[in-house]
Amino acid sequence: MTTGETKTPVETATSRGAMSTATPVQVPEENTPEPPKAEAEHGRVGAGVFDPKQLWKSLPDACRKLDPRVMVKSPVMFVVEIGSVLTTAMAIARPSDWFGWAITAWLWLTVVFANLAEAVAEGRGKAQADTLRKAKTDTVARRLNGDAEEQVPGTELRIGDLVVCEAGDIIPGDGDVVEGVASVDESAITGESAPVIRESGGDRCAVTGGTKVLSDRIVIKITTKPGETFIDRMINLVEGAARQKTPNEIALNILLASLTIVFLLAVVTLQPFAIYAKAEQSMIVLVALLVCLIPTTIGALLSAIGIAGMDRLVQRNVLAMSGRAVEAAGDVSTLLLDKTGTITYGNRQAAEFVPVRGATAAEVADAAQLSSLADETPEGRSVVVLAKEKFGLRERHEGELAHAEWVPFTAQTRMSGVDIEQDAVARKVRKGATGSVVAWVKERGGSVPDDAQRLTDEISQAGGTPLLVAVEDAHGARVLGVIHLKDVVKHGMRERFDELRRMGIKTVMITGDNPLTARAIAEEAGVDDFLAEATPEDKMALIKREQAGGKLVAMTGDGTNDAPALAQADVGVAMNTGTSAAKEAGNMVDLDSNPTKLIEIVEIGKQLLITRGALTTFSIANDVAKYFAIIPAMFAVAYPGLNKLNIMALHSPQSAILSAIIFNALIIIALVPLALRGVQYRPMSADKMLRRNLAIYGVGGLIAPFIGIKLIDLLITLIPGIG
Amino acid sequence: MSPILADVLQVTALIVALALVYRPLGDYMAAVFTSKKHLRVERWIYKSIGANPDAEMRWTAYLRGVLAFSAVSVLFLYLLQRVQNHLPLSLGFAAVSPAQAFNTAMSFVTNTNWQSYSGETTMSHVTQTAGLAVQNFVSAAVGIAVAIALVRGFARSRTGDLGNFWADLVRCVVRILLPISFVAAIVLVACGAIQDFGTWHNISTLAGGQQAMPVGGVASQEAIKELGTNGGGFFNANSAHPFENPNAFTNLFEIFLILAIPFSLTRTFGKMVGSIKQGYAILAAMGIIWLVFVIFMSWSEFAHPGAAMHAAGGAMEGKEQRFGVGASSLFATSTTLTSTGAVDSFHSSFTAYGGGIALLGMMLGEIAPGGTGSGLYGMLIMAIIAVFIAGLMVGRTPEYLGKKISGREIKFAACYILITPALALIFTAIAMALPTPIHSAANPGPHGFSEVLYAYTSAANNNGSAFAGLNANTDWYNISIGICVALGRFLPMVFVLALAGSLGEQRPIPASAGTLRTEKPLFAGLLVGTVIIVTGLTYFPALALGPLAEGLSS
């Protein structure tokens, strides 16, 4: 994977990080150490909250969905609706038959419950959409026409228009800053209140319609048509209006439809057999049998599962532009992870004080700390922190030391230090780049021991950066030791990558570092592979290579030059801080711009598929018990021997059939929280996962209805007039 | 030796024999279908039918080959029966009636071999040998060819080519079926089966009466009848007739012939897709179902519930003394689980549960191990359904043998599993709803219903065995069963080949730790569960009104 020849890192994560530290306003970006989320959530997909009140609130929506034109999209539930209409007609024809009315009522409830599941799932996105709509108030744009400015409604902007925004203006549409720099409040979209910097050129030029300029003046070139802006798409997405069935959902629907047809045949052909057996069945009983057999549980919950999957992403501030991408996330077998911000904290930190012969580590630490007090770079701060952690050296403040002359770090000297006089002894300490410190020591007539060279070489070879520490005192000038700076891998990443490996996912670290450094960090982090000195072309080639082997690839990116790779990847997550080209190319946008989230996205994709499979298995397994309830109820009169199949000892034929129908309806409502939340998911091997889910949803699906139907039957018999 | 111990020993001997041939036969078949060379006799055949055996076919071309060949076979067989009285060696038999000739032609070309006639008194030597026996070979070969095409769909990538139908057909007959049948026929002759083309012998019986002894090419036809999972007997009594199946050894040998190719094809499959273990998983699923059915069948027959059978001291009605309960149960289970339909005893006379097990065996879709070829492709379709549901439960969109099971694949698989239940149930329902067909049933009540249900289940699944007792030589049954066998054979083949084409075009997905391991015992178990639940659920109401109603009432 390491490319032998040297390639110019056109744009690497590190160079981006360095550039942005210069910006005055605090920007939430990959350079700031992330709170170690990996530990907090540790690969678990958290549960979405489900409030039973939502059921009640969504009831009107559920009833509206009874429209056959809507129902026909779910073939299984459409059959139930037709059945309900039939039994209603039968019940009206024989109004005195309580059984017919009871079955009819519960059949309608089955349909309503199914719609309710979908409505609740959709309802959870609606609240989010309302907030977004507020941001999308009708704005007036200041369009540039030559040099003149004209006021036009935001909806009339076309691609290529130039608009001006000043402090306090709402940005009228998506676009790129072509002139100026401004701080922008994007909280309407990201929920993050800290303002971000947007400037012309580079990777921070994209602005989103509906966000607010807080300072300065910028000129924006509009890049999207009205009605297709980011915020419009977000509203559509979270509301589920733009929801299309995903490929796997379509496939599952085909299977469910064919099972429905099989059971329809089994029930329709049963009547001639029954007549021969002198046990002709009423239409109501046949419809009841059919509804019990067809996979209503999964049929009812299928679309809710899909919507909830998208919703779980939205809750994590990730917008999937298509459900297909969420599904693909579950299939991903190669993850391309940017080193900086994802695997490491992104800046080099002091990791060790190594003394030369004749000195001790404590001495090195003391001198290093002293010489770093005037160094405000992150590297300098990390030396002070390490000295305190390892040697208990309290941070000394500049005023504390008398007669101290501080030498701050500059790019020219590449050294920092201090000259102090303590107890009438002059002492000068320095730390800095190897060459500078060696020159400083030699200038003062000191010597550089051989092992100093050896130590610095070793550290360089291990991918670290060495800083020399030197001192000049009564004993003359000499090198004390070396500070080992290195890129620090985030806590818990190794465990996370181990988990991914168990799930069959290969991780590839992408970095602009040289192969040596990259290898060291790759080994420490435990990734499977790395791509060093990576250019966008390298990334693209890597993705294509993996895909040619039949693998699905996921990656994150934010730069314009990431766009082709983002488009090529099966799951391309664009950072919201990125350019509009990147956002356009990816099929997901992470509003938090947190590259670690890629791992969670994969887990959510898997969880979505598992939930579908588990509920399908459960639904089919349920049928066994329903047969044991209904078949004896239908035919024990003609063939009393069949009563032996009534192993649940249900009270009467009517109570048996009714119990099965009630169970069938109630199980839908009972499983709504599971469908919305998703089944519990832990990273483990496919074998273990299958064993576990088969035990819970397969075997559980066989047993649960026996208990459920029996209990409902016991309750029914308590109703006067039936028991 | 107690009969039960004898039964256990027979089953054990059978399993050992099958295990011994599994590897060589499976590997040999894989070599036959992957070899690039043609034998001289094969070249001669290709030349005479004008086929280019090296031309790769897409699924549509392959299907056209299957359908064209079968259509010509039906026509030929129909005509042969209609004019047999004008041909030599006619034995003085008249031409077969149009409805019965149609039924027989359809039935033999589809590897069903349902017989509404009584062989020794209807079919001439020429019809038996040049017509029916030839179809015994080629119909089995067509099934194997289609299965091999599906296997190629799994094994190949980024191509729509599935091999050449004519080459597969000819090689299967010439290199696999003919040599084995030849050896098997000799074994059968050595053990007492007859083989001659003379005229009937008139003999005097011990009691002084006169009896006409039928003759014919019985042993040769018997061998391929079992080996090709055909089941159409020379005699009306089928393998219960001593000239077809003289003794306990030939009985076991015939069962062995029935099971040899269907089981061994799983090895061929594993070999061709590059993972022997995948073949073992399919074999395990087939083997488990077969063994469980054998155990239940034997238990039901040995226990012989019911007052009448207890009074008789055993469930021996309809069974041959020289085989007994155990061997008959073993034969009945094997024949109904393989789409063979040969019988050495009368399933109608089995206990209610025993009859039900035979019925359920066919309802599973003839996949454990199923007919030659059709068993493998049927089980692979079930594997796709199982993978689809289980694959989701491991958090990936489903894939099998490195191929994605997406909407297109599941559509073909779903259509496949829809067809036979639809045919069996709809035809039975029509027969039950019409006023006359039920009069063919010899028994009233649930047993009568079972006879009709059995007939159409047997036809739709291309089994061919009958729940004796139903008079099927009526125009209604001849024609409806003729249609049923044709639809039950060729519609599934359409979907299997379409599926093969769709799989072949995909590029393979490499397996990882996150992939569902389809070569593991867990998957084999899951496959068994899927087969039982999916088919069981479809037929449960019908079974409840037939064998279950009958069995539970005692």
JSON list of C-alpha atoms in Angstrom, two decimals, chain A residues 189-359:
[
{"chain": "A", "resi": 189, "resn": "ILE", "atom": "CA", "xyz": [-28.31, 23.40, 10.54]},
{"chain": "A", "resi": 190, "resn": "THR", "atom": "CA", "xyz": [-25.67, 21.85, 12.73]},
{"chain": "A", "resi": 191, "resn": "GLY", "atom": "CA", "xyz": [-26.96, 22.81, 16.14]},
{"chain": "A", "resi": 192, "resn": "GLU", "atom": "CA", "xyz": [-23.44, 23.96, 16.93]},
{"chain": "A", "resi": 193, "resn": "SER", "atom": "CA", "xyz": [-23.53, 27.47, 18.36]},
{"chain": "A", "resi": 194, "resn": "ALA", "atom": "CA", "xyz": [-19.87, 28.39, 17.88]},
{"chain": "A", "resi": 195, "resn": "PRO", "atom": "CA", "xyz": [-19.47, 30.46, 14.72]},
{"chain": "A", "resi": 196, "resn": "VAL", "atom": "CA", "xyz": [-17.34, 29.16, 11.87]},
{"chain": "A", "resi": 197, "resn": "ILE", "atom": "CA", "xyz": [-15.09, 30.98, 9.45]},
{"chain": "A", "resi": 198, "resn": "ARG", "atom": "CA", "xyz": [-15.97, 31.07, 5.78]},
{"chain": "A", "resi": 199, "resn": "GLU", "atom": "CA", "xyz": [-13.54, 32.52, 3.32]},
{"chain": "A", "resi": 200, "resn": "SER", "atom": "CA", "xyz": [-13.02, 32.66, -0.40]},
{"chain": "A", "resi": 201, "resn": "GLY", "atom": "CA", "xyz": [-10.77, 30.06, -1.96]},
{"chain": "A", "resi": 202, "resn": "GLY", "atom": "CA", "xyz": [-9.65, 26.85, -0.29]},
{"chain": "A", "resi": 203, "resn": "ASP", "atom": "CA", "xyz": [-11.79, 24.30, 1.45]},
{"chain": "A", "resi": 204, "resn": "ARG", "atom": "CA", "xyz": [-13.76, 26.65, 3.67]},
{"chain": "A", "resi": 205, "resn": "CYS", "atom": "CA", "xyz": [-15.61, 28.53, 1.03]},
{"chain": "A", "resi": 206, "resn": "ALA", "atom": "CA", "xyz": [-18.95, 26.71, 1.14]},
{"chain": "A", "resi": 207, "resn": "VAL", "atom": "CA", "xyz": [-21.89, 28.43, 2.78]},
{"chain": "A", "resi": 208, "resn": "THR", "atom": "CA", "xyz": [-25.34, 27.03, 3.34]},
{"chain": "A", "resi": 209, "resn": "GLY", "atom": "CA", "xyz": [-28.58, 28.90, 2.76]},
{"chain": "A", "resi": 210, "resn": "GLY", "atom": "CA", "xyz": [-30.39, 29.72, 5.99]},
{"chain": "A", "resi": 211, "resn": "THR", "atom": "CA", "xyz": [-27.24, 30.34, 8.00]},
{"chain": "A", "resi": 212, "resn": "LYS", "atom": "CA", "xyz": [-26.39, 33.80, 9.32]},
{"chain": "A", "resi": 213, "resn": "VAL", "atom": "CA", "xyz": [-23.40, 36.03, 8.69]},
{"chain": "A", "resi": 214, "resn": "LEU", "atom": "CA", "xyz": [-22.13, 37.39, 12.02]},
{"chain": "A", "resi": 215, "resn": "SER", "atom": "CA", "xyz": [-19.34, 39.68, 10.89]},
{"chain": "A", "resi": 216, "resn": "ASP", "atom": "CA", "xyz": [-17.73, 41.20, 7.82]},
{"chain": "A", "resi": 217, "resn": "ARG", "atom": "CA", "xyz": [-18.89, 41.13, 4.22]},
{"chain": "A", "resi": 218, "resn": "ILE", "atom": "CA", "xyz": [-18.71, 38.32, 1.72]},
{"chain": "A", "resi": 219, "resn": "VAL", "atom": "CA", "xyz": [-19.76, 37.81, -1.88]},
{"chain": "A", "resi": 220, "resn": "ILE", "atom": "CA", "xyz": [-21.31, 34.44, -2.58]},
{"chain": "A", "resi": 221, "resn": "LYS", "atom": "CA", "xyz": [-21.72, 32.63, -5.86]},
{"chain": "A", "resi": 222, "resn": "ILE", "atom": "CA", "xyz": [-24.94, 30.61, -5.78]},
{"chain": "A", "resi": 223, "resn": "THR", "atom": "CA", "xyz": [-24.43, 26.91, -6.64]},
{"chain": "A", "resi": 224, "resn": "THR", "atom": "CA", "xyz": [-27.88, 25.35, -6.30]},
{"chain": "A", "resi": 225, "resn": "LYS", "atom": "CA", "xyz": [-31.33, 25.95, -7.70]},
{"chain": "A", "resi": 226, "resn": "PRO", "atom": "CA", "xyz": [-34.01, 27.15, -5.31]},
{"chain": "A", "resi": 227, "resn": "GLY", "atom": "CA", "xyz": [-35.95, 24.22, -3.86]},
{"chain": "A", "resi": 228, "resn": "GLU", "atom": "CA", "xyz": [-32.91, 21.97, -4.18]},
{"chain": "A", "resi": 229, "resn": "THR", "atom": "CA", "xyz": [-30.78, 23.58, -1.56]},
{"chain": "A", "resi": 230, "resn": "PHE", "atom": "CA", "xyz": [-29.16, 21.67, 1.23]},
{"chain": "A", "resi": 231, "resn": "ILE", "atom": "CA", "xyz": [-31.81, 22.76, 3.68]},
{"chain": "A", "resi": 232, "resn": "ASP", "atom": "CA", "xyz": [-34.62, 21.72, 1.32]},
{"chain": "A", "resi": 233, "resn": "ARG", "atom": "CA", "xyz": [-33.06, 18.33, 0.90]},
{"chain": "A", "resi": 234, "resn": "MET", "atom": "CA", "xyz": [-32.62, 18.01, 4.64]},
{"chain": "A", "resi": 235, "resn": "ILE", "atom": "CA", "xyz": [-36.28, 18.79, 5.24]},
{"chain": "A", "resi": 236, "resn": "ASN", "atom": "CA", "xyz": [-37.33, 16.22, 2.65]},
{"chain": "A", "resi": 237, "resn": "LEU", "atom": "CA", "xyz": [-35.03, 13.65, 4.13]},
{"chain": "A", "resi": 238, "resn": "VAL", "atom": "CA", "xyz": [-36.02, 13.95, 7.73]},
{"chain": "A", "resi": 239, "resn": "GLU", "atom": "CA", "xyz": [-39.69, 14.04, 6.83]},
{"chain": "A", "resi": 240, "resn": "GLY", "atom": "CA", "xyz": [-39.29, 10.90, 4.77]},
{"chain": "A", "resi": 241, "resn": "ALA", "atom": "CA", "xyz": [-41.06, 12.58, 1.85]},
{"chain": "A", "resi": 242, "resn": "ALA", "atom": "CA", "xyz": [-38.23, 11.79, -0.52]},
{"chain": "A", "resi": 243, "resn": "ARG", "atom": "CA", "xyz": [-37.91, 8.28, 0.81]},
{"chain": "A", "resi": 244, "resn": "GLN", "atom": "CA", "xyz": [-37.45, 5.66, -1.83]},
{"chain": "A", "resi": 245, "resn": "LYS", "atom": "CA", "xyz": [-37.43, 1.97, -1.14]},
{"chain": "A", "resi": 246, "resn": "THR", "atom": "CA", "xyz": [-33.89, 0.69, -0.90]},
{"chain": "A", "resi": 247, "resn": "PRO", "atom": "CA", "xyz": [-32.72, -2.27, -3.02]},
{"chain": "A", "resi": 248, "resn": "ASN", "atom": "CA", "xyz": [-32.76, -4.71, -0.16]},
{"chain": "A", "resi": 249, "resn": "GLU", "atom": "CA", "xyz": [-36.15, -3.46, 0.98]},
{"chain": "A", "resi": 250, "resn": "ILE", "atom": "CA", "xyz": [-37.49, -4.07, -2.52]},
{"chain": "A", "resi": 251, "resn": "ALA", "atom": "CA", "xyz": [-36.05, -7.57, -2.53]},
{"chain": "A", "resi": 252, "resn": "LEU", "atom": "CA", "xyz": [-37.58, -8.32, 0.85]},
{"chain": "A", "resi": 253, "resn": "ASN", "atom": "CA", "xyz": [-40.90, -6.96, -0.36]},
{"chain": "A", "resi": 254, "resn": "ILE", "atom": "CA", "xyz": [-40.78, -9.37, -3.29]},
{"chain": "A", "resi": 255, "resn": "LEU", "atom": "CA", "xyz": [-40.19, -12.29, -0.96]},
{"chain": "A", "resi": 256, "resn": "LEU", "atom": "CA", "xyz": [-43.00, -11.16, 1.35]},
{"chain": "A", "resi": 257, "resn": "ALA", "atom": "CA", "xyz": [-45.34, -10.74, -1.62]},
{"chain": "A", "resi": 258, "resn": "SER", "atom": "CA", "xyz": [-44.59, -14.24, -2.84]},
{"chain": "A", "resi": 259, "resn": "LEU", "atom": "CA", "xyz": [-45.19, -15.68, 0.63]},
{"chain": "A", "resi": 260, "resn": "THR", "atom": "CA", "xyz": [-48.47, -13.78, 0.69]},
{"chain": "A", "resi": 261, "resn": "ILE", "atom": "CA", "xyz": [-49.47, -15.34, -2.62]},
{"chain": "A", "resi": 262, "resn": "VAL", "atom": "CA", "xyz": [-48.53, -18.83, -1.39]},
{"chain": "A", "resi": 263, "resn": "PHE", "atom": "CA", "xyz": [-50.67, -18.40, 1.71]},
{"chain": "A", "resi": 264, "resn": "LEU", "atom": "CA", "xyz": [-53.46, -16.86, -0.30]},
{"chain": "A", "resi": 265, "resn": "LEU", "atom": "CA", "xyz": [-53.45, -20.00, -2.44]},
{"chain": "A", "resi": 266, "resn": "ALA", "atom": "CA", "xyz": [-53.34, -22.23, 0.61]},
{"chain": "A", "resi": 267, "resn": "VAL", "atom": "CA", "xyz": [-56.42, -20.49, 2.03]},
{"chain": "A", "resi": 268, "resn": "VAL", "atom": "CA", "xyz": [-58.40, -20.13, -1.21]},
{"chain": "A", "resi": 269, "resn": "THR", "atom": "CA", "xyz": [-57.93, -23.79, -2.10]},
{"chain": "A", "resi": 270, "resn": "LEU", "atom": "CA", "xyz": [-58.86, -24.82, 1.41]},
{"chain": "A", "resi": 271, "resn": "GLN", "atom": "CA", "xyz": [-62.56, -24.17, 0.88]},
{"chain": "A", "resi": 272, "resn": "PRO", "atom": "CA", "xyz": [-63.15, -27.00, -1.65]},
{"chain": "A", "resi": 273, "resn": "PHE", "atom": "CA", "xyz": [-61.24, -29.36, 0.66]},
{"chain": "A", "resi": 274, "resn": "ALA", "atom": "CA", "xyz": [-63.36, -28.16, 3.56]},
{"chain": "A", "resi": 275, "resn": "ILE", "atom": "CA", "xyz": [-66.59, -28.66, 1.65]},
{"chain": "A", "resi": 276, "resn": "TYR", "atom": "CA", "xyz": [-65.53, -32.23, 0.84]},
{"chain": "A", "resi": 277, "resn": "ALA", "atom": "CA", "xyz": [-64.85, -32.72, 4.55]},
{"chain": "A", "resi": 278, "resn": "LYS", "atom": "CA", "xyz": [-68.34, -31.34, 5.22]},
{"chain": "A", "resi": 279, "resn": "ALA", "atom": "CA", "xyz": [-66.84, -28.46, 7.17]},
{"chain": "A", "resi": 280, "resn": "GLU", "atom": "CA", "xyz": [-67.47, -25.47, 4.92]},
{"chain": "A", "resi": 281, "resn": "GLN", "atom": "CA", "xyz": [-65.87, -22.35, 6.37]},
{"chain": "A", "resi": 282, "resn": "SER", "atom": "CA", "xyz": [-67.29, -18.87, 6.56]},
{"chain": "A", "resi": 283, "resn": "MET", "atom": "CA", "xyz": [-65.56, -16.10, 4.68]},
{"chain": "A", "resi": 284, "resn": "ILE", "atom": "CA", "xyz": [-64.71, -14.43, 7.99]},
{"chain": "A", "resi": 285, "resn": "VAL", "atom": "CA", "xyz": [-62.78, -17.45, 9.24]},
{"chain": "A", "resi": 286, "resn": "LEU", "atom": "CA", "xyz": [-60.92, -17.83, 5.96]},
{"chain": "A", "resi": 287, "resn": "VAL", "atom": "CA", "xyz": [-59.90, -14.17, 5.97]},
{"chain": "A", "resi": 288, "resn": "ALA", "atom": "CA", "xyz": [-58.80, -14.54, 9.58]},
{"chain": "A", "resi": 289, "resn": "LEU", "atom": "CA", "xyz": [-56.66, -17.54, 8.66]},
{"chain": "A", "resi": 290, "resn": "LEU", "atom": "CA", "xyz": [-55.13, -15.69, 5.75]},
{"chain": "A", "resi": 291, "resn": "VAL", "atom": "CA", "xyz": [-54.25, -12.63, 7.81]},
{"chain": "A", "resi": 292, "resn": "CYS", "atom": "CA", "xyz": [-52.68, -14.81, 10.48]},
{"chain": "A", "resi": 293, "resn": "LEU", "atom": "CA", "xyz": [-50.51, -16.61, 7.93]},
{"chain": "A", "resi": 294, "resn": "ILE", "atom": "CA", "xyz": [-49.23, -13.83, 5.72]},
{"chain": "A", "resi": 295, "resn": "PRO", "atom": "CA", "xyz": [-46.18, -12.09, 7.19]},
{"chain": "A", "resi": 296, "resn": "THR", "atom": "CA", "xyz": [-48.05, -9.10, 8.61]},
{"chain": "A", "resi": 297, "resn": "THR", "atom": "CA", "xyz": [-45.57, -8.38, 11.39]},
{"chain": "A", "resi": 298, "resn": "ILE", "atom": "CA", "xyz": [-42.67, -7.60, 9.07]},
{"chain": "A", "resi": 299, "resn": "GLY", "atom": "CA", "xyz": [-45.02, -6.24, 6.39]},
{"chain": "A", "resi": 300, "resn": "ALA", "atom": "CA", "xyz": [-46.33, -3.71, 8.89]},
{"chain": "A", "resi": 301, "resn": "LEU", "atom": "CA", "xyz": [-42.97, -2.69, 10.27]},
{"chain": "A", "resi": 302, "resn": "LEU", "atom": "CA", "xyz": [-40.81, -2.78, 7.15]},
{"chain": "A", "resi": 303, "resn": "SER", "atom": "CA", "xyz": [-41.08, 0.86, 6.16]},
{"chain": "A", "resi": 304, "resn": "ALA", "atom": "CA", "xyz": [-40.87, 2.02, 9.79]},
{"chain": "A", "resi": 305, "resn": "ILE", "atom": "CA", "xyz": [-37.58, 0.15, 10.11]},
{"chain": "A", "resi": 306, "resn": "GLY", "atom": "CA", "xyz": [-36.21, 1.96, 7.07]},
{"chain": "A", "resi": 307, "resn": "ILE", "atom": "CA", "xyz": [-37.33, 5.39, 8.21]},
{"chain": "A", "resi": 308, "resn": "ALA", "atom": "CA", "xyz": [-36.03, 4.78, 11.71]},
{"chain": "A", "resi": 309, "resn": "GLY", "atom": "CA", "xyz": [-32.66, 3.78, 10.30]},
{"chain": "A", "resi": 310, "resn": "MET", "atom": "CA", "xyz": [-32.37, 7.13, 8.55]},
{"chain": "A", "resi": 311, "resn": "ASP", "atom": "CA", "xyz": [-33.61, 8.80, 11.69]},
{"chain": "A", "resi": 312, "resn": "ARG", "atom": "CA", "xyz": [-30.91, 7.19, 13.80]},
{"chain": "A", "resi": 313, "resn": "LEU", "atom": "CA", "xyz": [-28.38, 8.77, 11.48]},
{"chain": "A", "resi": 314, "resn": "VAL", "atom": "CA", "xyz": [-30.10, 12.14, 11.75]},
{"chain": "A", "resi": 315, "resn": "GLN", "atom": "CA", "xyz": [-29.94, 11.87, 15.53]},
{"chain": "A", "resi": 316, "resn": "ARG", "atom": "CA", "xyz": [-26.18, 11.56, 15.14]},
{"chain": "A", "resi": 317, "resn": "ASN", "atom": "CA", "xyz": [-26.19, 14.61, 12.91]},
{"chain": "A", "resi": 318, "resn": "VAL", "atom": "CA", "xyz": [-25.51, 12.62, 9.77]},
{"chain": "A", "resi": 319, "resn": "LEU", "atom": "CA", "xyz": [-27.67, 13.19, 6.73]},
{"chain": "A", "resi": 320, "resn": "ALA", "atom": "CA", "xyz": [-27.89, 10.31, 4.31]},
{"chain": "A", "resi": 321, "resn": "MET", "atom": "CA", "xyz": [-28.84, 11.52, 0.89]},
{"chain": "A", "resi": 322, "resn": "SER", "atom": "CA", "xyz": [-30.30, 8.10, 0.06]},
{"chain": "A", "resi": 323, "resn": "GLY", "atom": "CA", "xyz": [-31.42, 5.03, 1.93]},
{"chain": "A", "resi": 324, "resn": "ARG", "atom": "CA", "xyz": [-29.28, 3.05, -0.47]},
{"chain": "A", "resi": 325, "resn": "ALA", "atom": "CA", "xyz": [-26.21, 4.59, 1.16]},
{"chain": "A", "resi": 326, "resn": "VAL", "atom": "CA", "xyz": [-27.34, 3.50, 4.62]},
{"chain": "A", "resi": 327, "resn": "GLU", "atom": "CA", "xyz": [-27.78, -0.05, 3.36]},
{"chain": "A", "resi": 328, "resn": "ALA", "atom": "CA", "xyz": [-24.42, 0.05, 1.63]},
{"chain": "A", "resi": 329, "resn": "ALA", "atom": "CA", "xyz": [-22.89, 1.14, 4.94]},
{"chain": "A", "resi": 330, "resn": "GLY", "atom": "CA", "xyz": [-23.84, -2.22, 6.40]},
{"chain": "A", "resi": 331, "resn": "ASP", "atom": "CA", "xyz": [-22.02, -3.98, 3.58]},
{"chain": "A", "resi": 332, "resn": "VAL", "atom": "CA", "xyz": [-18.85, -1.95, 3.72]},
{"chain": "A", "resi": 333, "resn": "SER", "atom": "CA", "xyz": [-15.75, -4.10, 3.92]},
{"chain": "A", "resi": 334, "resn": "THR", "atom": "CA", "xyz": [-13.05, -1.43, 3.65]},
{"chain": "A", "resi": 335, "resn": "LEU", "atom": "CA", "xyz": [-12.93, 1.77, 5.65]},
{"chain": "A", "resi": 336, "resn": "LEU", "atom": "CA", "xyz": [-10.61, 4.55, 4.55]},
{"chain": "A", "resi": 337, "resn": "LEU", "atom": "CA", "xyz": [-9.88, 6.66, 7.60]},
{"chain": "A", "resi": 338, "resn": "ASP", "atom": "CA", "xyz": [-7.97, 9.91, 7.62]},
{"chain": "A", "resi": 339, "resn": "LYS", "atom": "CA", "xyz": [-5.21, 9.67, 10.15]},
{"chain": "A", "resi": 340, "resn": "THR", "atom": "CA", "xyz": [-5.55, 13.15, 11.51]},
{"chain": "A", "resi": 341, "resn": "GLY", "atom": "CA", "xyz": [-8.62, 13.71, 13.60]},
{"chain": "A", "resi": 342, "resn": "THR", "atom": "CA", "xyz": [-9.85, 10.14, 13.22]},
{"chain": "A", "resi": 343, "resn": "ILE", "atom": "CA", "xyz": [-7.01, 7.98, 14.42]},
{"chain": "A", "resi": 344, "resn": "THR", "atom": "CA", "xyz": [-4.72, 10.53, 16.07]},
{"chain": "A", "resi": 345, "resn": "TYR", "atom": "CA", "xyz": [-5.44, 13.76, 17.85]},
{"chain": "A", "resi": 346, "resn": "GLY", "atom": "CA", "xyz": [-3.74, 15.48, 14.98]},
{"chain": "A", "resi": 347, "resn": "ASN", "atom": "CA", "xyz": [-0.77, 17.23, 16.60]},
{"chain": "A", "resi": 348, "resn": "ARG", "atom": "CA", "xyz": [2.51, 15.87, 17.76]},
{"chain": "A", "resi": 349, "resn": "GLN", "atom": "CA", "xyz": [2.89, 15.53, 21.50]},
{"chain": "A", "resi": 350, "resn": "ALA", "atom": "CA", "xyz": [5.79, 14.80, 23.77]},
{"chain": "A", "resi": 351, "resn": "ALA", "atom": "CA", "xyz": [5.77, 11.13, 24.64]},
{"chain": "A", "resi": 352, "resn": "GLU", "atom": "CA", "xyz": [9.11, 10.47, 26.29]},
{"chain": "A", "resi": 353, "resn": "PHE", "atom": "CA", "xyz": [12.26, 12.10, 27.68]},
{"chain": "A", "resi": 354, "resn": "VAL", "atom": "CA", "xyz": [15.35, 10.15, 26.65]},
{"chain": "A", "resi": 355, "resn": "PRO", "atom": "CA", "xyz": [18.65, 11.06, 28.41]},
{"chain": "A", "resi": 356, "resn": "VAL", "atom": "CA", "xyz": [22.05, 10.77, 26.78]},
{"chain": "A", "resi": 357, "resn": "ARG", "atom": "CA", "xyz": [24.76, 8.90, 28.67]},
{"chain": "A", "resi": 358, "resn": "GLY", "atom": "CA", "xyz": [25.65, 10.65, 31.86]},
{"chain": "A", "resi": 359, "resn": "ALA", "atom": "CA", "xyz": [22.29, 12.37, 32.29]}
]
